[in-house]
CSV table of C-alpha atoms and ligand atoms in Angstrom, one decimal:
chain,number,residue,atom,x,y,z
A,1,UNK,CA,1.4,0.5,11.4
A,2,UNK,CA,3.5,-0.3,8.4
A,3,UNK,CA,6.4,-1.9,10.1
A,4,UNK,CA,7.0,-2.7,13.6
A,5,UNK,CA,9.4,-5.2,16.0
A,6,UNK,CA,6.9,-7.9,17.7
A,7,UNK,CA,8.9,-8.8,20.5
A,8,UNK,CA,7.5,-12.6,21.6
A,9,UNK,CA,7.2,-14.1,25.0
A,10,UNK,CA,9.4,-16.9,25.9
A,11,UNK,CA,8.5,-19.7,28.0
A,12,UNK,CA,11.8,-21.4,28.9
A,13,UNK,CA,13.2,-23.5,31.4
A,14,UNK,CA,15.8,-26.0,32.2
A,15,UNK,CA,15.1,-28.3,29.5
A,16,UNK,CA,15.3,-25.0,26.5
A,17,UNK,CA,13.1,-22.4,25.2
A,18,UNK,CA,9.6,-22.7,23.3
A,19,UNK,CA,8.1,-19.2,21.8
A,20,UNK,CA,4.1,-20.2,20.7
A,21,UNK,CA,2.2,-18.0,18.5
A,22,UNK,CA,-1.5,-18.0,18.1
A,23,UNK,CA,-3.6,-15.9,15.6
A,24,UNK,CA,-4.8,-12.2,17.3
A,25,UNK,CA,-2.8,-13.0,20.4
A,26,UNK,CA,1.0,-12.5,19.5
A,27,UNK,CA,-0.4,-12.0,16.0
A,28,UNK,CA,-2.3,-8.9,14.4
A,29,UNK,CA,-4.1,-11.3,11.7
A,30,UNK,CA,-5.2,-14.3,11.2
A,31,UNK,CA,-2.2,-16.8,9.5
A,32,UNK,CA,-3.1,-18.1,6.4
A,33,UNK,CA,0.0,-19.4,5.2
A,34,UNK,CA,3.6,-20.2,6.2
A,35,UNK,CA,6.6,-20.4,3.8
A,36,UNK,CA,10.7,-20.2,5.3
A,37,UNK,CA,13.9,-19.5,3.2
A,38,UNK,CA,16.9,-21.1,4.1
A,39,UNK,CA,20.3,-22.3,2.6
A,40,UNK,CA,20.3,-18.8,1.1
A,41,UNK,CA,23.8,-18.0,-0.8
A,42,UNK,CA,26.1,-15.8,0.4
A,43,UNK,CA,26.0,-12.6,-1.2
A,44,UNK,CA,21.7,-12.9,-2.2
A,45,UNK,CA,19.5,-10.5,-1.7
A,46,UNK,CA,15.9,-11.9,-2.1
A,47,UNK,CA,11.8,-10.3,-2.3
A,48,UNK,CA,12.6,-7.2,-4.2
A,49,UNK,CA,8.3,-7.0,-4.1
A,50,UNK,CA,5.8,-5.0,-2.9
A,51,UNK,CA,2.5,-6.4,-1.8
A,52,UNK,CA,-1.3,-5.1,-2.8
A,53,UNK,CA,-3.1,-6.8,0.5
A,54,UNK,CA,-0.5,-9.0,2.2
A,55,UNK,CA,0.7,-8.6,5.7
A,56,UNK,CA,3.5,-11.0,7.0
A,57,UNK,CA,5.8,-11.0,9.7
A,58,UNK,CA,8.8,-12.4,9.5
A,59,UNK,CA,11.1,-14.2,12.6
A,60,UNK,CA,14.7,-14.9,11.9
A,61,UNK,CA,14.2,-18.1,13.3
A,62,UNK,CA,18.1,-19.5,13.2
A,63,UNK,CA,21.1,-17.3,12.1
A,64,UNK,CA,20.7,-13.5,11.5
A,65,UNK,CA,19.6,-11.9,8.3
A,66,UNK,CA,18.3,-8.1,7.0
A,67,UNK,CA,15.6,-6.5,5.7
A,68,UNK,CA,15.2,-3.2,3.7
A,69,UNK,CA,11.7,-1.6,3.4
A,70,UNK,CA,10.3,1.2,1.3
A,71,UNK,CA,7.0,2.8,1.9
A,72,UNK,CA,7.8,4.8,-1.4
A,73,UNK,CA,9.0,8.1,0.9
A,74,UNK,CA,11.0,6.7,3.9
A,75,UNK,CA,13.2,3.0,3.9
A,76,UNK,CA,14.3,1.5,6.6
A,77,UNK,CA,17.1,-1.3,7.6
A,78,UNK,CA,15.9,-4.0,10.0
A,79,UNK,CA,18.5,-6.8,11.5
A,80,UNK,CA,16.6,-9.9,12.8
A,81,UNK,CA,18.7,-12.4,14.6
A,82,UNK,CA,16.7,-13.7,17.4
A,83,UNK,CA,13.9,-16.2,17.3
A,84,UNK,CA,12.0,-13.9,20.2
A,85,UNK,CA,11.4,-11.8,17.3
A,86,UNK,CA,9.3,-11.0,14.5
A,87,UNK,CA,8.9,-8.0,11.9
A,88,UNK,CA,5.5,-7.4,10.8
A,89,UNK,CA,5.3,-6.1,7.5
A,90,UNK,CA,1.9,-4.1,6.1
A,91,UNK,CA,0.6,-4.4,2.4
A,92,UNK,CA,2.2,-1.7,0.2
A,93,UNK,CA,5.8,-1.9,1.5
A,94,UNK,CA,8.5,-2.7,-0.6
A,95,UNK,CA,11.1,-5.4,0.7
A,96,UNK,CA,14.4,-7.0,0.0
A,97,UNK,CA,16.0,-9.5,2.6
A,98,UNK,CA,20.3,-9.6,2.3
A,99,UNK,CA,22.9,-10.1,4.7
A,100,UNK,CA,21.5,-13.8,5.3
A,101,UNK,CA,23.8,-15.4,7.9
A,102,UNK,CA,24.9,-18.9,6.3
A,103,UNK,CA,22.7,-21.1,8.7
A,104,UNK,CA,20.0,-18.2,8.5
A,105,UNK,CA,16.2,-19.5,8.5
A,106,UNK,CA,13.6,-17.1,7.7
A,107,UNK,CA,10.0,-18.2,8.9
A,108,UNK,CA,7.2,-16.0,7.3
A,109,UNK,CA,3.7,-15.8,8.6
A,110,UNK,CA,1.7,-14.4,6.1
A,111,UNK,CA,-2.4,-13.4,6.1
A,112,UNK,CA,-3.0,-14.8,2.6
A,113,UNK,CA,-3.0,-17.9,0.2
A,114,UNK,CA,-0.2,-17.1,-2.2
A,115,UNK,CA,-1.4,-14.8,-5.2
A,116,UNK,CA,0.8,-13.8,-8.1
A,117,UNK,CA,-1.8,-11.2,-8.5
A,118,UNK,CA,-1.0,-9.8,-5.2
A,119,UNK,CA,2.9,-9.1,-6.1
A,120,UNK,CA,4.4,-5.5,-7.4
A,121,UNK,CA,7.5,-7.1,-8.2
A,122,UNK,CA,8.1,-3.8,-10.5
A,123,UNK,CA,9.9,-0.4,-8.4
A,124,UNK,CA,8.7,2.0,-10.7
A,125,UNK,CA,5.2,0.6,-10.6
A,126,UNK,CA,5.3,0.6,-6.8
A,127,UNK,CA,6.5,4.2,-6.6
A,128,UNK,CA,3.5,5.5,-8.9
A,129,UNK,CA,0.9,3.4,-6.6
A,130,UNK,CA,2.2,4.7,-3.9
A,131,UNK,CA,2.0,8.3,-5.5
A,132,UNK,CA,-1.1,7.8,-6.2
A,133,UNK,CA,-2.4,6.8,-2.8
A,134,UNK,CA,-0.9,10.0,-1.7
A,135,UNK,CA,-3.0,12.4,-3.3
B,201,TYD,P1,9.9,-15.6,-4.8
B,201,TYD,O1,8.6,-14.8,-4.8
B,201,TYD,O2,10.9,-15.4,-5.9
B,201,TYD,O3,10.6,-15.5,-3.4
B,201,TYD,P2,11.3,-14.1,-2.7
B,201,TYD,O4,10.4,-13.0,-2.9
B,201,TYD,O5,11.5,-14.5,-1.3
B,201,TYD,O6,12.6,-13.9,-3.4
B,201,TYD,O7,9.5,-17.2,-4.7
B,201,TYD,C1,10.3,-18.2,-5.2
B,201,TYD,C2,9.4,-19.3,-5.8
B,201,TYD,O8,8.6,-19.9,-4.8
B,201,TYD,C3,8.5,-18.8,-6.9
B,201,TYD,O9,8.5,-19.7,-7.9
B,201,TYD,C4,7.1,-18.8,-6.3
B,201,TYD,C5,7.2,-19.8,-5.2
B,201,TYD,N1,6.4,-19.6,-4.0
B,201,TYD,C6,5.3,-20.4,-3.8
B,201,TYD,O10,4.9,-21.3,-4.6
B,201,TYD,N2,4.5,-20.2,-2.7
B,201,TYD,C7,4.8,-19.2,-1.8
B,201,TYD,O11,4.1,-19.0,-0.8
B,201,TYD,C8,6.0,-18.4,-2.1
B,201,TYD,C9,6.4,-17.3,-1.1
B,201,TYD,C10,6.7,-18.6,-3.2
């Protein structure tokens, strides 16, 4: 599974809605960290980074934004704009966030501490690693 929708249950009523997410429930790992972007500029594109180990999902959780991924064969073009949803992300796939909505806040859920050592913030690095897994 590399990439995939998480579509979250809602438990609203007349007062509003709530989502709640609990580690290997809702979630395929256990949450280590959490880190949002928001009061992105118009016109950024953000990540443009690869990760070793790292899964994350990530839940649009006001506004809408995008996300590109890159396995290194296929990409892909997600829209998140609904706080009932969350993109999980595996380890060795490439991914830039744009299109960020001017009230856009991204929540990330992410299975490890943050590691610079973890990053391939280089393309061409990430291609040949990927290669390599290949064959
Ligand atoms: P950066 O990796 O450039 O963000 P993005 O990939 O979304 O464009 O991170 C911006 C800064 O924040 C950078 O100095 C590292 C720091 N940072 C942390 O200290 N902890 C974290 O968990 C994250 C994601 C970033």
């Amino acid at each position: 599974m590399e990439y995939k929708i998480i579509k979250f249950q809602e438990h609203g009523d007349q007062r509003g809605m709530l989502v709640a997410l609990e580690d290997n429930k809702e979630l395929p790992f256990q949450i280590k960290r959490v880190y949002y972007l928001y009061g992105t500029k118009s016109g950024e594109r953000r990540g443009f980074h690869a990760h070793k180990e790292l899964q994350q999902i990530l839940i649009c959780i006001h506004g809408s934004c995008k996300i590109h991924l890159d396995n290194g064969t296929d990409t892909a073009e997600v829209l998140l704009d609904k706080p009932t949803e969350g993109l999980y992300v595996s380890h060795n796939m490439w991914r830039e966030m744009y299109d960020f909505s001017k009230d856009a806040v991204l929540l990330v859920l992410a299975s490890e501490c943050y590691n610079e050592k973890d990053y391939i913030r280089n393309y061409d690095e990430f291609i040949k690693l990927t290669r390599k897994k290949d064959n």
